[in-house]
Coordinates of C-alpha atoms in Angstrom, one line a residue:
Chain C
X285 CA 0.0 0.0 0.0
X286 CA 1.6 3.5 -0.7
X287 CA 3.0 5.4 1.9
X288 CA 0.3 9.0 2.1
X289 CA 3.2 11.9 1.7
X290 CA 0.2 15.0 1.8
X291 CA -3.0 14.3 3.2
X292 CA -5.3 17.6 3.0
X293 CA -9.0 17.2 4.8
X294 CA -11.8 20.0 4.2
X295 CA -9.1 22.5 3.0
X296 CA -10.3 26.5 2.8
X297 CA -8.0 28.8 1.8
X298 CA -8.0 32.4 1.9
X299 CA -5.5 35.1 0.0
X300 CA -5.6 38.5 1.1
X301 CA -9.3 38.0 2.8
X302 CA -11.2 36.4 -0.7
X303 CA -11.7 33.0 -0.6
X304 CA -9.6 31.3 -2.7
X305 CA -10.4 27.4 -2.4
X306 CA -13.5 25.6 -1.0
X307 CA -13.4 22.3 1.0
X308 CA -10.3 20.5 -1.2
X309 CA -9.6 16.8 0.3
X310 CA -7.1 14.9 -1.5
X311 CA -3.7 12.2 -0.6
X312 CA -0.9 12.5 -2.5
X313 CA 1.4 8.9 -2.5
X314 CA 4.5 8.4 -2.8
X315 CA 6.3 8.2 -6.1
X316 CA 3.0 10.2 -7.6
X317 CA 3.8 13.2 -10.3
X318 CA 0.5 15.3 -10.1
X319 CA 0.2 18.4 -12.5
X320 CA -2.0 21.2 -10.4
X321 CA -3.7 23.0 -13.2
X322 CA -6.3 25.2 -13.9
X323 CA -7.2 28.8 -15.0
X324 CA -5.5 32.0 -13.5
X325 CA -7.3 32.8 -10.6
X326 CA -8.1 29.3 -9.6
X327 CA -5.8 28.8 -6.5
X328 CA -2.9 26.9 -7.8
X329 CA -0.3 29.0 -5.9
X330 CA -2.8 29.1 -3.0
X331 CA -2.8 25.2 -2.7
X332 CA 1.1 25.1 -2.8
X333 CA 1.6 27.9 -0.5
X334 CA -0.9 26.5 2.1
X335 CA 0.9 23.3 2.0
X336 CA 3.7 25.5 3.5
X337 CA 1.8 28.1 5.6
X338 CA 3.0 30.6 3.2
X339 CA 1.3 33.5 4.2
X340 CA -2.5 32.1 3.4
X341 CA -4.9 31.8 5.8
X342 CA -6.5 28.4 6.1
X343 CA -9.1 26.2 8.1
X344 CA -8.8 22.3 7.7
X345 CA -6.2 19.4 7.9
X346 CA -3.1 19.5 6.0
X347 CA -0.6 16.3 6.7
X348 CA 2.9 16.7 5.2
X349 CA 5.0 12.8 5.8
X350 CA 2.4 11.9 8.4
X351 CA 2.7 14.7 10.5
X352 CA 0.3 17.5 10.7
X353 CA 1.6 21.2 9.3
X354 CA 1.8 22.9 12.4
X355 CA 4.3 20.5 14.0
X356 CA 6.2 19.4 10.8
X357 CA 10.2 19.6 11.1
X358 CA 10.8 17.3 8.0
X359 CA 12.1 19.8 5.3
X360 CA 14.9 17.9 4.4
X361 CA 12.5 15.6 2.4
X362 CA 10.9 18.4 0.8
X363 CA 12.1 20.8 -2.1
X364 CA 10.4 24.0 -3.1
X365 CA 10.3 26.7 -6.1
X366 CA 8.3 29.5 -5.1
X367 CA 6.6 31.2 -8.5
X368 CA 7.9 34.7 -7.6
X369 CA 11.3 33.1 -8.0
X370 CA 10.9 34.2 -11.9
X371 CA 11.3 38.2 -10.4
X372 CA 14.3 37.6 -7.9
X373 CA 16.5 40.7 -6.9
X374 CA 19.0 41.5 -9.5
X375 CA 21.0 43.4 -7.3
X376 CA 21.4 40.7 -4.8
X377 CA 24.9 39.8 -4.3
X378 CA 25.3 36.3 -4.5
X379 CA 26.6 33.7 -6.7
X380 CA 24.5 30.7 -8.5
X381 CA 26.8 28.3 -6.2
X382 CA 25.8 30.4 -3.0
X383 CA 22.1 30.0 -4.0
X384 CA 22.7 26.7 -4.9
X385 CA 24.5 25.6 -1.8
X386 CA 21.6 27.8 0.4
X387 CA 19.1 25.0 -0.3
X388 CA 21.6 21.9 1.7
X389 CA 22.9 24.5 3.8
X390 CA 19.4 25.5 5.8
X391 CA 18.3 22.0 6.4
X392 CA 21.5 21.2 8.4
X393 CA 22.0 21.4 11.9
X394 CA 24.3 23.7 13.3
X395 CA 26.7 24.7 12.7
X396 CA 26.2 24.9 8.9
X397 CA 29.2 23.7 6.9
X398 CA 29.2 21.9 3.4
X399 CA 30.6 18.2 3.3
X400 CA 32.3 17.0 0.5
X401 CA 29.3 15.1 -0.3
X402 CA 27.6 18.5 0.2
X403 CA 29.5 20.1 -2.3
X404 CA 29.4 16.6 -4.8
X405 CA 25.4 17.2 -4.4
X406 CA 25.9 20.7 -5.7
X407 CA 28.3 20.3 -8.6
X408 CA 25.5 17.5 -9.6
X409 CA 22.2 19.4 -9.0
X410 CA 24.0 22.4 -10.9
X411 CA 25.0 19.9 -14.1
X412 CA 21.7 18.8 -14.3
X413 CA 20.2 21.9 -14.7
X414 CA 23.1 22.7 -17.4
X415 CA 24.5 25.3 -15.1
X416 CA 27.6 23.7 -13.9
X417 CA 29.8 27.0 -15.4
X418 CA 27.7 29.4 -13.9
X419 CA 28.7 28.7 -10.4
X420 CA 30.6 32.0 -9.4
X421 CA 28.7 33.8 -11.3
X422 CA 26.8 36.6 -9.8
X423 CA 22.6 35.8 -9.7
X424 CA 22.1 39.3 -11.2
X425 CA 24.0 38.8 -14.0
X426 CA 22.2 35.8 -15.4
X427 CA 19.3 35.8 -17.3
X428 CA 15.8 34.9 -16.7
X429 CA 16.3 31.3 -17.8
X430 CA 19.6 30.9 -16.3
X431 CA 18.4 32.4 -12.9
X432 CA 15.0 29.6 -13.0
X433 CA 17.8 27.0 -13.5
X434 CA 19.7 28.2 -10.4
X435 CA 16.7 28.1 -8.4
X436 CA 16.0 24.5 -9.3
X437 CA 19.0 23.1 -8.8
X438 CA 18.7 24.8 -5.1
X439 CA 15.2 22.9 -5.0
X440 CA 17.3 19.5 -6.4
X441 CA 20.4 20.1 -4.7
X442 CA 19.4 17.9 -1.1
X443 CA 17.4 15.3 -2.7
X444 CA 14.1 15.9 -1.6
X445 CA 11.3 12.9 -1.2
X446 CA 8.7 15.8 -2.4
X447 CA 9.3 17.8 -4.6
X448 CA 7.0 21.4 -4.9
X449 CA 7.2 23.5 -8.6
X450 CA 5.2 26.5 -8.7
X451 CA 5.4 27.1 -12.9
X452 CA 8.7 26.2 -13.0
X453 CA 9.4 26.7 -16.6
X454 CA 7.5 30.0 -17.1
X455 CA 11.6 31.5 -17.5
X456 CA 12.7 28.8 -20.1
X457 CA 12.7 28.6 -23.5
X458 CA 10.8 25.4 -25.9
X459 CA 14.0 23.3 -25.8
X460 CA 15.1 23.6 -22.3
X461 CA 11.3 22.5 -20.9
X462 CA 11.6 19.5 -22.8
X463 CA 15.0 18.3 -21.4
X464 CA 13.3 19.8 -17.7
X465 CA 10.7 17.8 -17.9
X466 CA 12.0 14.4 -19.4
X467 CA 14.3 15.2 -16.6
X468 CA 11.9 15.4 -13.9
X469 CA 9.9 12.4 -15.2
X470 CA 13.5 10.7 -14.4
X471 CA 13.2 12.1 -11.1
X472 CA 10.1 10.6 -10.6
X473 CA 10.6 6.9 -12.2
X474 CA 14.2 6.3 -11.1
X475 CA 14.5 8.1 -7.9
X476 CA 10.7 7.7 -6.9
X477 CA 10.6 11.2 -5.9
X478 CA 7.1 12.6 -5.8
X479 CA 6.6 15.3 -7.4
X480 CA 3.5 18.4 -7.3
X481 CA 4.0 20.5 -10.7
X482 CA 2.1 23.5 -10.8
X483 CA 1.4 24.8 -14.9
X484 CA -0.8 26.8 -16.9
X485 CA 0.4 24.1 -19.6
X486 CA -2.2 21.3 -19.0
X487 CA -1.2 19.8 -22.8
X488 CA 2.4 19.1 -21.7
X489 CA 1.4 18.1 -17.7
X490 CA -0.7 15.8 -18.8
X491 CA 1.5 13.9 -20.8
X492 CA 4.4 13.6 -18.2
X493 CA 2.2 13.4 -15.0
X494 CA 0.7 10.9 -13.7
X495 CA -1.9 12.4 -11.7
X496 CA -3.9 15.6 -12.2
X497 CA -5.3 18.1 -10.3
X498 CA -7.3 20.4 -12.0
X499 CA -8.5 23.3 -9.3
X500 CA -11.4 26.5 -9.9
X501 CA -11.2 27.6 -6.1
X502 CA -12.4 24.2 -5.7
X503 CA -11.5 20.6 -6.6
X504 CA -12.7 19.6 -10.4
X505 CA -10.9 16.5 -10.7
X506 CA -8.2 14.9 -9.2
X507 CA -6.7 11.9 -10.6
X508 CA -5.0 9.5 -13.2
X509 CA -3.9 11.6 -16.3
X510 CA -5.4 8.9 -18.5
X511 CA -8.9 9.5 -16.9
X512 CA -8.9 13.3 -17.3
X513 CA -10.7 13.8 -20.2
X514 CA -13.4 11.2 -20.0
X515 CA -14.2 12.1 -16.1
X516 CA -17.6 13.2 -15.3
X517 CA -16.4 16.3 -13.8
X518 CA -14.9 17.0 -16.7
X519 CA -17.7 16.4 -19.2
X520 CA -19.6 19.0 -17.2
X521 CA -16.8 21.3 -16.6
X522 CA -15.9 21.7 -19.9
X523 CA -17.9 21.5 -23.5
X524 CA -16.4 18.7 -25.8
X525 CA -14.5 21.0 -28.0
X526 CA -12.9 22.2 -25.2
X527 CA -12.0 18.9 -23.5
X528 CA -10.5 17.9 -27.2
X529 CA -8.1 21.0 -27.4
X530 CA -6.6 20.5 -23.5
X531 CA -6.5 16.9 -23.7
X532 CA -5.8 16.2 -27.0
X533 CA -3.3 13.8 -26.1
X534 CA -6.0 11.5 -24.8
Chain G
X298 CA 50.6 65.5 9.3
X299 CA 52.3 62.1 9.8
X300 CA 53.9 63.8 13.5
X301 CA 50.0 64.6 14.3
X302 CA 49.0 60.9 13.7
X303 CA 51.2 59.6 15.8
X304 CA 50.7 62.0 18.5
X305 CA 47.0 61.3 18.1
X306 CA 47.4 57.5 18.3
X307 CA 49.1 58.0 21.2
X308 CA 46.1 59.4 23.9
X309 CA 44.0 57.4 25.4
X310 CA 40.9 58.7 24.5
X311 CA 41.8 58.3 20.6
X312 CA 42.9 54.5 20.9
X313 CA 39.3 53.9 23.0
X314 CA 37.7 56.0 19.8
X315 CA 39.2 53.7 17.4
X316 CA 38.6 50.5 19.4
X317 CA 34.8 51.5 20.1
X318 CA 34.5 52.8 16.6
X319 CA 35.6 49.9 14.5
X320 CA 34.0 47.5 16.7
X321 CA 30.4 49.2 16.6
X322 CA 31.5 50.3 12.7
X323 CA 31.3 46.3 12.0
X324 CA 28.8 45.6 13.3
X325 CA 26.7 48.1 11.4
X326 CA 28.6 47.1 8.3
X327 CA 27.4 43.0 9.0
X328 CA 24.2 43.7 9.6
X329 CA 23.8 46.6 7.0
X330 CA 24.1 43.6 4.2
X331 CA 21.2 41.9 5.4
X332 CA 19.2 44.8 6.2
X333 CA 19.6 46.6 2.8
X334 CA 18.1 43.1 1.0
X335 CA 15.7 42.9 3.6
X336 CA 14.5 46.8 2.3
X337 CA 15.2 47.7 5.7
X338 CA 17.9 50.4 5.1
X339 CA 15.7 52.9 7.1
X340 CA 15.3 51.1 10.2
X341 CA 18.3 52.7 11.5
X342 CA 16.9 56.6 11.1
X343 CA 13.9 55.4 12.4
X344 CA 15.5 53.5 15.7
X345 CA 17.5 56.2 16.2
X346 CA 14.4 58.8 16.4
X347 CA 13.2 56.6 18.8
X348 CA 16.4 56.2 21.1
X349 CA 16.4 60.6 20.9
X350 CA 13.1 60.0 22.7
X351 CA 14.2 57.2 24.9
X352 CA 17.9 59.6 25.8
X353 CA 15.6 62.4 26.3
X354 CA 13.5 60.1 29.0
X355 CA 16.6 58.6 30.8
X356 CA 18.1 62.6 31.1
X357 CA 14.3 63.2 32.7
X358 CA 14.5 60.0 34.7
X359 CA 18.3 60.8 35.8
X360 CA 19.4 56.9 34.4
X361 CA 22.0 56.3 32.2
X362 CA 20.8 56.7 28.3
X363 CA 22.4 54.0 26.9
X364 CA 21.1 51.1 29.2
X365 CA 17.8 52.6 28.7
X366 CA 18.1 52.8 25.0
X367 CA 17.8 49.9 24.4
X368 CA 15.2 47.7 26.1
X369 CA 13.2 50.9 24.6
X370 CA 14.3 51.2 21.3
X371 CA 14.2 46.8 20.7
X372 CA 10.9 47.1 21.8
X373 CA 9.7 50.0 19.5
X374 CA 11.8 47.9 16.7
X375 CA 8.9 44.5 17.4
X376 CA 6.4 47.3 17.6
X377 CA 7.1 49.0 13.8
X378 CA 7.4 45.2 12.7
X379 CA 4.0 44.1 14.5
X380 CA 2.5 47.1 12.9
X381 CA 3.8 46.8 9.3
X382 CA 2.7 42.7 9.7
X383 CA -1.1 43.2 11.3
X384 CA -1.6 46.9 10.9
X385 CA -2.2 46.5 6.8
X386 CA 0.3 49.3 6.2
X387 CA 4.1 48.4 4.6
X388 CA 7.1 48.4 6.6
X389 CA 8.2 52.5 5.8
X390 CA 5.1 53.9 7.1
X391 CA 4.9 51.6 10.0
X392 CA 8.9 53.0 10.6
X393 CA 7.8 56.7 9.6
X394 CA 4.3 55.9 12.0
X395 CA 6.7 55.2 15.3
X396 CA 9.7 57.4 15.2
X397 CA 7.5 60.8 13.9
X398 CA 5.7 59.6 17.3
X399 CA 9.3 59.0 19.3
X400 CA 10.8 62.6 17.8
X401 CA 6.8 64.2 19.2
X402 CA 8.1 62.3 22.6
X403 CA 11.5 63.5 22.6
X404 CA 11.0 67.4 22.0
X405 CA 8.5 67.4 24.7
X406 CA 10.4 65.7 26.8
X407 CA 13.2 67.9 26.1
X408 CA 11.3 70.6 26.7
X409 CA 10.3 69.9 30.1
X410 CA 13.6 69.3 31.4
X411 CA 15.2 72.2 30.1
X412 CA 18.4 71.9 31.8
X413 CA 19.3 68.8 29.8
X414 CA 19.7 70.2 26.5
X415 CA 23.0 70.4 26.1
X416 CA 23.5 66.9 27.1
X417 CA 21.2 66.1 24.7
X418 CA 22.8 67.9 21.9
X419 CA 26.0 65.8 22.3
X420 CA 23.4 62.6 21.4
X421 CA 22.2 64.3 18.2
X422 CA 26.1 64.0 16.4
X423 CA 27.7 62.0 18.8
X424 CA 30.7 61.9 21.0
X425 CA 33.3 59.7 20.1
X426 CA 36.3 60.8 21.9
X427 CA 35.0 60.9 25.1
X428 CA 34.1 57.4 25.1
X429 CA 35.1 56.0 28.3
X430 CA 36.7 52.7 28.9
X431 CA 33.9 51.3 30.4
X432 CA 32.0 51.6 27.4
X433 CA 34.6 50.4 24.9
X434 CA 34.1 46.9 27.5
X435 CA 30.2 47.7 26.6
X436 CA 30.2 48.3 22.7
X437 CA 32.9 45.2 22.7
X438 CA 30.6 42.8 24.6
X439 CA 27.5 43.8 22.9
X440 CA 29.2 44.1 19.8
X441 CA 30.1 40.2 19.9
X442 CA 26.6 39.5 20.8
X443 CA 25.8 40.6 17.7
X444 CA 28.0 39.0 15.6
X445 CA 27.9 36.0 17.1
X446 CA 24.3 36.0 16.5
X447 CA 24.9 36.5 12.6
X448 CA 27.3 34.0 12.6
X449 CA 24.8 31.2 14.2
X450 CA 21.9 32.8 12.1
X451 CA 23.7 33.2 9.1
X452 CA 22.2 30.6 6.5
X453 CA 19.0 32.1 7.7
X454 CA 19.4 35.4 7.7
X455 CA 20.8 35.0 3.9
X456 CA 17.5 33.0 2.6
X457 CA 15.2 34.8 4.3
X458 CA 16.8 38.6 2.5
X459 CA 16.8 36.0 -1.0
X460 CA 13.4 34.4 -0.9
X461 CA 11.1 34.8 2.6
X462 CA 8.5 32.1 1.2
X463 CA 11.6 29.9 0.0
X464 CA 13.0 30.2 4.0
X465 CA 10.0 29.7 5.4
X466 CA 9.2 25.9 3.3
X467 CA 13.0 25.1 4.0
X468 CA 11.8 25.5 7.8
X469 CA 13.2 28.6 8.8
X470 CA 11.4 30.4 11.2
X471 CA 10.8 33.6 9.6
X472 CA 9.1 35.6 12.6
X473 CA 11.5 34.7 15.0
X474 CA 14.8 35.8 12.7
X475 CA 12.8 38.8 11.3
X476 CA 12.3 40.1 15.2
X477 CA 16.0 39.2 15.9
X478 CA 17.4 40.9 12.9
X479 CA 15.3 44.0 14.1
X480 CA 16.0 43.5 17.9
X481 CA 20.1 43.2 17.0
X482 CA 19.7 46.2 14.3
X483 CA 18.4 48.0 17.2
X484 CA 21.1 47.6 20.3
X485 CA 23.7 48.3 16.9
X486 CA 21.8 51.9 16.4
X487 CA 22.0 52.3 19.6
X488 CA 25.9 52.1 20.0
X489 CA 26.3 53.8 16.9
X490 CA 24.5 56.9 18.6
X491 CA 27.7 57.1 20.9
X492 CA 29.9 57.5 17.6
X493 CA 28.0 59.8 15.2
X494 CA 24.5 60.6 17.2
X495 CA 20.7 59.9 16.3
X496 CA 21.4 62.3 13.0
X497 CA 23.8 60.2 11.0
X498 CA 23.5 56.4 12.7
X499 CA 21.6 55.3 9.6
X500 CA 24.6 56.2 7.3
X501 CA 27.2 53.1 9.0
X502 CA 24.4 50.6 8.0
X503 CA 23.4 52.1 4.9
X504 CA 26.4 53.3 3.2
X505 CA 29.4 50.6 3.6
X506 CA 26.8 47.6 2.5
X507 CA 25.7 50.0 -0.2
X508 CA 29.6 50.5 -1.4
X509 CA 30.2 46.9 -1.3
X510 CA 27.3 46.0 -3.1
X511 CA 28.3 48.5 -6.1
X512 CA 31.2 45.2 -6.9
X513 CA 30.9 42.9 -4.4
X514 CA 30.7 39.2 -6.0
X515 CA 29.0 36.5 -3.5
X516 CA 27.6 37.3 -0.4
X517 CA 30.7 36.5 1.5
X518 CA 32.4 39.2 -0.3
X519 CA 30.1 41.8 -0.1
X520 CA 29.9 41.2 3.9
X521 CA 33.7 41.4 3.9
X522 CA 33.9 44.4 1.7
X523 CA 31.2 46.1 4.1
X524 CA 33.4 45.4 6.7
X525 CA 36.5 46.6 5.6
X526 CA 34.8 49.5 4.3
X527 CA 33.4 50.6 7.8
X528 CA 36.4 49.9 9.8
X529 CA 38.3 51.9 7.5
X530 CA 35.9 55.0 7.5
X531 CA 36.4 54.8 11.2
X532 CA 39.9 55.0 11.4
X533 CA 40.4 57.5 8.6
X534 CA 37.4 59.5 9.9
X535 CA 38.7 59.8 13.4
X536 CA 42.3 60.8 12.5
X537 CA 41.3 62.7 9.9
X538 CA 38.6 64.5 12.1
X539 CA 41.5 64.8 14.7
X540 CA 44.5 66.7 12.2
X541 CA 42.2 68.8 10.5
X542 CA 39.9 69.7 13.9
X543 CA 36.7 68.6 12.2
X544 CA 33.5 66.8 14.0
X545 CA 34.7 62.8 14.1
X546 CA 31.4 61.5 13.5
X547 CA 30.7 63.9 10.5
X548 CA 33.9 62.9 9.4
X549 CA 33.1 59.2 9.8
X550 CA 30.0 59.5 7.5
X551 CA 31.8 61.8 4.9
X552 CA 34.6 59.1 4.4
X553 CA 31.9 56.4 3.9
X554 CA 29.9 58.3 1.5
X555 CA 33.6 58.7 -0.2
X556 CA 34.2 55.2 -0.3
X557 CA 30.6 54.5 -2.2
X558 CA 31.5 57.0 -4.3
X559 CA 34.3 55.5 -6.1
X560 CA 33.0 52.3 -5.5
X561 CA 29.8 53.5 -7.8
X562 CA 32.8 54.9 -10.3
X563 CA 34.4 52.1 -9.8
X564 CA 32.1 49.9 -11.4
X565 CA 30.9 52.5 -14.2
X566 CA 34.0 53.5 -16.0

């Protein structure tokens, strides 16, 4: 039986005082890849960020590794891109390795110093995300692309059981999704890391996911990939034209 | 000039300047870094309007200002960050909201106990050469206090000025570093007071973070280069201030803005 890694009960979230979801219950297993979708507005970054306690207010039951949110301590096992990431400081004056390094770093006890093995998960986090030679450069100089790929490889860097994306290739181009998300499917297959991928994409989720959610302030569906298009919540969510243009792939 | 140097290095009450100076200098430069990303450059002009009001109560009260200082002025620091957090107004206006109301404070107090003016005049620039060793003991203590507290806070303190929500999921606990960065920020104002008074404290966190940021490469760097920077404005500024008979603290600031300046030219032509 898999292992529950989130467990969220009668979840209502509220961003800056508007109700932003309504009663969302859902289990997340281990080794699942689940695309959150839906339309702007719909409370994608609302569900992530209440996973967290990010600033949302909320009223319900949210269970992260089998412990309840309040009390949870295990952030090792858990990576995180925020979606603001995409407008970071450009005069912050850090390197790519600093940033990198930041996301091992702050789950270790003190005092803080990197291992070798530290510094091995670094070098390999940051030639993953083809950003191995960027490493003492500064953030601000980087581009937009560059600067997603840093952040990632921070989320990557300690090997996290979860892993949390809030649109995390809104910054890159065609090519470099492609290779991110064939590499995250790796993630996910060889590594068994569970992933939540937030996206405005739904055609491209779909395909690599293996689990969708697909939120409107409240839960529409919520499950296998394959199952999407012909779900009855579906059929009365959206008109069959509709359903054959988001899920064509079906 | 060089004869006038070395006469100056030689009193007492220069060699206590310069050891109070650089260590307080320091650690305004250290935590200057993290307060700039933070957007809290002006924490220090507003801290320092409060600790007018709070030197202007211990002169009323007859206590010493500095111990006073700064139980006041670390409280009115969790007050302008309870205020900017629940009070749906942003962080300046919650800063400009309590030290308009310390300044209001401080003149009336001030004007009540009108025998105290004078003392209170030597508050609004400073007084660094009349630091006594006593408080060099003081400013060194304290001043460790806050250092070692970046040091142990220091992964934190960096993710929380890159990315709050990023700290916070990594398990950082954002409310308690935010109200220690703010509590430390204010014991640092108020030992800066002692070097170049309420009027120009802001300047030794603003302006040597700001010159190291102009090149700085890696955080590391730029907390070094802040700290060089600082120290160096405080021996320069002191000597200096000494040969050509010029206020020190005034001095202090002018050789910090000079060091941003060709740091800013620096990285321009």
């Amino acid at each position: 039986m898999p292992v529950k890694i989130v467990e969220v009960r009668n979840l209502t979230a509220w961003y800056r005082d508007a109700e932003a979801l309504t009663d969302i219950s859902l289990d997340v297993d281990t080794g699942d890849y689940v695309g959150i979708v839906g339309p702007n507005g719909s409370g994608k970054t609302t569900f992530v960020k209440s996973l967290f306690d990010l600033g949302v207010h909320t009223r319900g039951e949210i269970v992260l590794f089998g412990e309840p949110r309040a009390g949870f301590r295990g952030f090792s096992r858990v990576g995180y891109l925020p979606q603001k990431a995409m407008a970071l400081d450009a005069r912050f004056p850090a390197t790519a390795g600093e940033i990198v390094a930041s996301g091992i770093l702050l789950r270790k006890r003190f005092p803080r110093f990197l291992s070798g093995k530290d510094k091995d998960a670094i070098d390999n986090a940051m030639r993953l995300m083809d950003i191995a030679g960027l490493k003492a450069r500064s953030v601000g100089e980087l581009s937009g692309g560059q600067q997603q790929r840093v952040l990632l490889a921070r989320a990557l860097a300690h090997d996290p059981q979860l892993l949390v994306l809030d649109e995390p290739t809104a910054a890159l181009d065609p090519q470099s999704r492609g290779t991110f998300y064939a590499m995250l499917k790796h993630l996910n297959q060889a590594h068994g890391t569970t992933i939540l991928l937030v996206s405005h994409d739904i055609q491209t989720v779909s395909v690599y996911a293996n689990k969708l959610m697909y939120l409107d302030r409240r839960l529409v569906f919520y499950g296998p990939s394959g199952d999407f298009a012909g779900s009855p919540a579906m059929k009365d969510y959206f008109s069959r034209q509709e359903r054959s243009i988001l899920c064509c792939d079906h | 000039m060089l004869r006038s140097l070395i006469e100056a290095l030689s009193f007492g009450f220069m060699q206590r300047a310069l050891w109070a100076g650089g260590l307080i200098a320091l650690t305004c430069a250290c935590l200057g870094v993290f307060l700039l990303l933070r957007r809290l450059a002006l924490i220090g002009d507003g801290l320092a309007h409060v600790a007018f009001a709070s030197i202007a109560l211990a002169l009323v009260l007859h206590q010493a200002p500095m111990m006073l200082s700064v139980p006041l002025v670390a409280a009115a620091s969790l007050l302008i960050l309870e205020i900017s957090e629940r009070g749906k107004v942003h962080g300046d206006a919650a800063l400009g909201l309590v030290s308009s109301f310390a300044v209001a404070v401080g003149v009336i107090l001030a004007s009540i106990g009108k025998g105290f003016n004078v003392d209170l005049f030597s508050y609004l620039f400073g007084s660094i050469l009349v630091v006594t060793k006593a408080e060099v003991w003081a400013a060194g203590v304290l001043c460790a206090a806050v250092l070692s507290s970046v040091a142990v806070l220091y992964h934190d303190l960096f993710a929380l000025a890159f990315d709050e929500d990023y700290a916070r999921a990594s398990g950082v606990r954002t409310a308690v570093v935010n109200r220690l960065l703010v509590v430390l920020s204010s014991i640092t104002v108020v030992l800066g007071i002692k070097l170049v008074g309420t009027m120009l404290v802001s300047s030794l966190i603003i302006l040597p973070a700001a010159a190291a940021f102009q090149f700085a490469k890696g955080f590391g760097r730029a907390i070094l280069w802040s700290a060089i920077f600082a120290v160096s404005s405080i021996v320069i500024g002191v000597l200096g201030s000494y040969v050509l008979n010029l206020p020190s603290g005034a001095c202090v600031v002018l050789v910090n803005f000079f060091f941003f300046l060709i740091a800013f030219l620096f990285t321009r032509f």
